[in-house]
PDB file of C-alpha atoms in Angstrom:
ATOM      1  CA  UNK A  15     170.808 138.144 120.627  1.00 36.00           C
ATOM      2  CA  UNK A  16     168.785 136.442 123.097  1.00 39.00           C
ATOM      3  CA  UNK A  17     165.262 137.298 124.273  1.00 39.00           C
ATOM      4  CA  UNK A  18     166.344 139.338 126.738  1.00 36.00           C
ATOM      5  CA  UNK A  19     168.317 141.814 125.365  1.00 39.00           C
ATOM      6  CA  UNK A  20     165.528 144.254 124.124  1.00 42.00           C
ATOM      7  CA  UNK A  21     164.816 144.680 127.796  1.00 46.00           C
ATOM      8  CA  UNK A  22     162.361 141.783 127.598  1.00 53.00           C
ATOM      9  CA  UNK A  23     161.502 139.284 130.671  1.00 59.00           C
ATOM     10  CA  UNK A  24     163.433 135.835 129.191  1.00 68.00           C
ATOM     11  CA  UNK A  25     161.088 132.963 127.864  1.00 88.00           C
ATOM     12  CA  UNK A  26     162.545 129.530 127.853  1.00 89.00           C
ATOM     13  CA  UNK A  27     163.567 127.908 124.632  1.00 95.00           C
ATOM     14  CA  UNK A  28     162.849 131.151 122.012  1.00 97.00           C
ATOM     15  CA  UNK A  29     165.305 133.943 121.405  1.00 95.00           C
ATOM     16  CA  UNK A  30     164.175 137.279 119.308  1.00 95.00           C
ATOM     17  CA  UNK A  31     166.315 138.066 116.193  1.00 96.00           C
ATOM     18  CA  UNK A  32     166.170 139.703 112.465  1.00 96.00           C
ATOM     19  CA  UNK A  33     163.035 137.801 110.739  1.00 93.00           C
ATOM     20  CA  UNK A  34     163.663 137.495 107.056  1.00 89.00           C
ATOM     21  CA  UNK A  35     159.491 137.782 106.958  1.00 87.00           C
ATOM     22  CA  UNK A  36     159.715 141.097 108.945  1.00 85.00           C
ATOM     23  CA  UNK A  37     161.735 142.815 111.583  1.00 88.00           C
ATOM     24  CA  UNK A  38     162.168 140.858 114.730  1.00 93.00           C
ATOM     25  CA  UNK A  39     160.675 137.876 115.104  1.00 95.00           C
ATOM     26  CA  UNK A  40     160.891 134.426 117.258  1.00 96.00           C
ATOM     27  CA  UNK A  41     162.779 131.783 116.875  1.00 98.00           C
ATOM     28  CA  UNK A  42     163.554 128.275 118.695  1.00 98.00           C
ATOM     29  CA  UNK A  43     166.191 127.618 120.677  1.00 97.00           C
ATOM     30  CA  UNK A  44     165.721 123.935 121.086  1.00 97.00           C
ATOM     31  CA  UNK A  45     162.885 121.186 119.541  1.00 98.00           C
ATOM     32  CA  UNK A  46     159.430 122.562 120.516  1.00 97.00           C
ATOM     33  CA  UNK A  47     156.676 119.768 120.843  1.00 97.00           C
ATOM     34  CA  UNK A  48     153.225 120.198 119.857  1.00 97.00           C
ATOM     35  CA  UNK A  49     150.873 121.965 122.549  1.00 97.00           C
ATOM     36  CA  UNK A  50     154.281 122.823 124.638  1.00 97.00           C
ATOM     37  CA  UNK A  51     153.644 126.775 125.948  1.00 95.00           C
ATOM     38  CA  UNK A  52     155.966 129.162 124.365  1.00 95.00           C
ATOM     39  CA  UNK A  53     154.889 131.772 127.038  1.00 94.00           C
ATOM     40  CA  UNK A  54     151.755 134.173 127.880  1.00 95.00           C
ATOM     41  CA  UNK A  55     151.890 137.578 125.847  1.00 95.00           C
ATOM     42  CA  UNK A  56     152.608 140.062 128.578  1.00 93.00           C
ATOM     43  CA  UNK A  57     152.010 143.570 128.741  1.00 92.00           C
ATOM     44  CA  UNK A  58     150.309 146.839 129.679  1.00 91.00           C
ATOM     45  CA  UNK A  59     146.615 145.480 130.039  1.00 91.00           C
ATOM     46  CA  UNK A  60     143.903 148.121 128.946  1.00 90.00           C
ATOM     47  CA  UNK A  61     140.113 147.734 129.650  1.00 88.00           C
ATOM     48  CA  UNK A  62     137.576 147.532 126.880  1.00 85.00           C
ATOM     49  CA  UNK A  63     136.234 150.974 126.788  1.00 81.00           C
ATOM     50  CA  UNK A  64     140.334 152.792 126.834  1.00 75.00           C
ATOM     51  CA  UNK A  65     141.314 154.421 123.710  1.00 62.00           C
ATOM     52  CA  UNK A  66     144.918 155.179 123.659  1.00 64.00           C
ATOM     53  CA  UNK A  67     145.793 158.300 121.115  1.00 56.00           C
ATOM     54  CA  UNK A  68     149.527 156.832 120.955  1.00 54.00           C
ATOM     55  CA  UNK A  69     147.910 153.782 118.693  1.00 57.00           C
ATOM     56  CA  UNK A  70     147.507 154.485 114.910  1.00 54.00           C
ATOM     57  CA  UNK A  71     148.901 152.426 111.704  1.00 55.00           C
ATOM     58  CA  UNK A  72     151.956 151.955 112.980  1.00 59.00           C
ATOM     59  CA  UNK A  73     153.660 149.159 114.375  1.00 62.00           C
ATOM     60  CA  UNK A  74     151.962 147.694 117.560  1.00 77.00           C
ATOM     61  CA  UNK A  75     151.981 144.849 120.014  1.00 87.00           C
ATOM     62  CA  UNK A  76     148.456 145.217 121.035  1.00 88.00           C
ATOM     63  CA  UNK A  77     146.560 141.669 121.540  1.00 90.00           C
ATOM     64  CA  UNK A  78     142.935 142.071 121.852  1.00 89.00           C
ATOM     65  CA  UNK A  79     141.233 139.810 124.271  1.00 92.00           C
ATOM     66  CA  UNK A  80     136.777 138.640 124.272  1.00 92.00           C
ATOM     67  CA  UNK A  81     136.195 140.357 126.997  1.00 92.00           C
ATOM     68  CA  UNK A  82     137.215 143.457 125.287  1.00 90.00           C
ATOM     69  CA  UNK A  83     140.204 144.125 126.996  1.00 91.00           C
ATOM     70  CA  UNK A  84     143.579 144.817 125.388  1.00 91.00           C
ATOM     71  CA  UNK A  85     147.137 143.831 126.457  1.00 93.00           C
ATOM     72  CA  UNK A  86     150.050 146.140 124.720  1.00 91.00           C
ATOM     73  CA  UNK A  87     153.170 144.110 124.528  1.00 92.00           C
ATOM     74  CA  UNK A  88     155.125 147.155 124.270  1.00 88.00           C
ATOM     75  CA  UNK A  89     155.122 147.950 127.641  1.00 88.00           C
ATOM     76  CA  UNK A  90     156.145 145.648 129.558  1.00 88.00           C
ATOM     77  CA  UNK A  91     156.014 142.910 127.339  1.00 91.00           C
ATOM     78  CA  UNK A  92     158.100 139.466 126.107  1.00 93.00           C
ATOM     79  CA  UNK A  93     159.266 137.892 123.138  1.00 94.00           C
ATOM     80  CA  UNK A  94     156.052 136.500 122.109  1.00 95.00           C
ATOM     81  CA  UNK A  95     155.415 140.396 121.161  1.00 94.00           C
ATOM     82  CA  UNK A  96     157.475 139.215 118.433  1.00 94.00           C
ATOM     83  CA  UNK A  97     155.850 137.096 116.793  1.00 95.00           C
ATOM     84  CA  UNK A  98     155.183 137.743 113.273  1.00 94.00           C
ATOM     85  CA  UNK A  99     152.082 136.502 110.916  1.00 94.00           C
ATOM     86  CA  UNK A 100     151.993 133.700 108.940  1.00 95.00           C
ATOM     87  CA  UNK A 101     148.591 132.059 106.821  1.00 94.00           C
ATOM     88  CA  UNK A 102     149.692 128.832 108.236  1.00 95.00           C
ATOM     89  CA  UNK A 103     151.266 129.054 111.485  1.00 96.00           C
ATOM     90  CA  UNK A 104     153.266 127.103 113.987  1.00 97.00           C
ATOM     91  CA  UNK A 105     151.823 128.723 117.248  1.00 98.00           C
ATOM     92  CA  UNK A 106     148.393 129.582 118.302  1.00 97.00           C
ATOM     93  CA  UNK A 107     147.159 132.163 121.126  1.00 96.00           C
ATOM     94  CA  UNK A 108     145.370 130.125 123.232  1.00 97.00           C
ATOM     95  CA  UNK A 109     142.804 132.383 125.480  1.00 96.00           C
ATOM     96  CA  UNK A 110     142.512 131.131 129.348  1.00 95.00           C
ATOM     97  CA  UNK A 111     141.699 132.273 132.481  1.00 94.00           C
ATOM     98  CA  UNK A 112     144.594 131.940 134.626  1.00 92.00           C
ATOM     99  CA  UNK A 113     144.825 130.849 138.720  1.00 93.00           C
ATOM    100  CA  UNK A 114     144.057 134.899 140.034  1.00 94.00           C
ATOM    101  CA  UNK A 115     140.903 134.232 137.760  1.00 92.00           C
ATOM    102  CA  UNK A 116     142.397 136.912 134.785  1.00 91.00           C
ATOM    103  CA  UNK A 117     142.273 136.327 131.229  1.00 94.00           C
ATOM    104  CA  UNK A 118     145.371 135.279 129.538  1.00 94.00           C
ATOM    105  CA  UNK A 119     146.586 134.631 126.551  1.00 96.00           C
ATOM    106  CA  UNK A 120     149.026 131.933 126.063  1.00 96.00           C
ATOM    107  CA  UNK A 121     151.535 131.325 122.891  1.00 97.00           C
ATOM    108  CA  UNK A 122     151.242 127.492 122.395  1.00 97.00           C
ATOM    109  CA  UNK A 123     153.189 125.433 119.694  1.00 98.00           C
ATOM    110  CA  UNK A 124     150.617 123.372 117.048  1.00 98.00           C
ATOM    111  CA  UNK A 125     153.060 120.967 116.058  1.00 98.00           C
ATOM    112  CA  UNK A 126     157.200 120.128 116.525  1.00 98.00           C
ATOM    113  CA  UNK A 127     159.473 123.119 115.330  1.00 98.00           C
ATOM    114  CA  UNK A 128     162.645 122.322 114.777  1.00 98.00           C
ATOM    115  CA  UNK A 129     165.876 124.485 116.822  1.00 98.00           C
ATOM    116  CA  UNK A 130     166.545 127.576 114.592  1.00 97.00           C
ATOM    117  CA  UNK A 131     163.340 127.950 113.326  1.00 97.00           C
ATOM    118  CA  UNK A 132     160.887 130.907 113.301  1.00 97.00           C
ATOM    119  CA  UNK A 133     157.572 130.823 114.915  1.00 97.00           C
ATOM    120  CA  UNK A 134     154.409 132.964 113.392  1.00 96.00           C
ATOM    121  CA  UNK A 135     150.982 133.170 114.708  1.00 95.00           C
ATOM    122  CA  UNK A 136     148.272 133.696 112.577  1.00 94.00           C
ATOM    123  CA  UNK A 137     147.120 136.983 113.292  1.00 90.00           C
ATOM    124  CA  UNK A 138     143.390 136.661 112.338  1.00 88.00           C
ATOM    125  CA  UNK A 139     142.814 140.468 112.656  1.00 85.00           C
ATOM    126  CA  UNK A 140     138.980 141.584 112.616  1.00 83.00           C
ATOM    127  CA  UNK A 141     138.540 144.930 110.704  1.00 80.00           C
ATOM    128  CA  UNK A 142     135.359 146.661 109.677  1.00 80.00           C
ATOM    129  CA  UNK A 143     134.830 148.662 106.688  1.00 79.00           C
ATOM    130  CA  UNK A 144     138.410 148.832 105.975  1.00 80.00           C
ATOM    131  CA  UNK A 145     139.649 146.740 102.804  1.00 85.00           C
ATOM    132  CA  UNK A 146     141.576 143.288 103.870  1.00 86.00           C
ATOM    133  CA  UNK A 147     143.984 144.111 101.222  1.00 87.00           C
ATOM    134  CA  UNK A 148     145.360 147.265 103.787  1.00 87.00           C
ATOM    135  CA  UNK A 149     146.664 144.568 105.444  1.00 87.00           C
ATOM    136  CA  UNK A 150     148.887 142.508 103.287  1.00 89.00           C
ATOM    137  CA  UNK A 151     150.810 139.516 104.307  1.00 90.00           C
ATOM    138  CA  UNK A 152     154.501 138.938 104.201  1.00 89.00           C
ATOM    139  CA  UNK A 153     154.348 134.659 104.841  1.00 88.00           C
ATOM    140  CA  UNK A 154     154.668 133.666 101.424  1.00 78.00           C
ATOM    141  CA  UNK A 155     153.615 130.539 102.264  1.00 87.00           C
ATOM    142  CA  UNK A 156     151.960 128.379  99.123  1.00 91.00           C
ATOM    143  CA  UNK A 157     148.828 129.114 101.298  1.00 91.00           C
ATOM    144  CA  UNK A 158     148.976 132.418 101.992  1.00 92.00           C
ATOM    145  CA  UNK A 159     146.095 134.367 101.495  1.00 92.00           C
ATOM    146  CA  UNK A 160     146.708 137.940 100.949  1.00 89.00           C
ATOM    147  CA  UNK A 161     145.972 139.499 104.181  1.00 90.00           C
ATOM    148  CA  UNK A 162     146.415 139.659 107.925  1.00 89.00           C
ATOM    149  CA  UNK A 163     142.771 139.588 108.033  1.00 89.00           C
ATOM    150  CA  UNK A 164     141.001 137.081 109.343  1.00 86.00           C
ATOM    151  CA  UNK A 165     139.067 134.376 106.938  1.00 76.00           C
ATOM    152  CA  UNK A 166     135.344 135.135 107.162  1.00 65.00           C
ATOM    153  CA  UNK A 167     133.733 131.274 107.799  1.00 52.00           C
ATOM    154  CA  UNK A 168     130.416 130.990 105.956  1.00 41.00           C
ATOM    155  CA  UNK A 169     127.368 130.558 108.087  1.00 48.00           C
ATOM    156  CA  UNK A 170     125.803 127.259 107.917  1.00 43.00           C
TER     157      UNK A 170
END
């Protein structure tokens, strides 16, 4: 299936299919180099004070932004809403502001991946109060740590 066939606006070189990690997920088409953009996550685009009721535990695209801002890939989105979690991942969201002066986030590649093989992002999620063990992760990478949840660095 090819990136376009969930109703999705194409991306060049990445094609959504079954994920052996979980559901859907990305996957090159063709060699990736490091830094090359994948594509900018796309979506309904929600200021910082919106609360939608629609969002709960269940499965959601929604990227939060710094300036407080949220953009659901759900509506309206691309393949990069696809991209599943890993602890040590091949893409990173890169925040920018683009040329109409609006924040952005793009999906960039950290190193080469190979044709045929699946991108993750790490998905760093921020919580409060909740346990980071509500959140487990699926990578089962060697350095996988548990949890969606974003390492806490230690202040100097």
């Amino acid at each position: 299936m090819n990136n376009d066939g969930l109703g999705m606006q194409p991306l060049d070189g990445v094609e959504v299919r079954r994920s052996c990690v979980h559901g859907q997920g990305v996957f090159a088409t063709r060699l990736l180099q490091a830094g090359e953009q994948i594509g900018c996550y796309a979506g309904r685009r929600y200021a910082p004070d919106h609360v939608e009721d629609a969002w709960n535990d269940r499965l959601t695209y929604i990227f939060g932004l710094s300036d407080g801002s949220m953009i659901d890939g759900a509506q309206g989105g691309n393949a990069t809403r696809h991209l599943n979690h890993a602890c040590v991942p091949n893409v990173e969201a890169i925040e920018e502001y683009d040329e109409s002066d609006k924040l952005v986030i793009n999906i960039c590649a950290t190193r080469r991946i190979a044709a045929g093989e699946e991108l993750f992002l790490d998905y760093a999620l921020e919580v409060e109060g909740d346990d980071p063990a509500a959140y487990p992760c699926a990578c089962v990478s060697t350095q996988c740590r548990g949890t969606l949840v974003a390492t806490r660095s230690r202040p100097d």
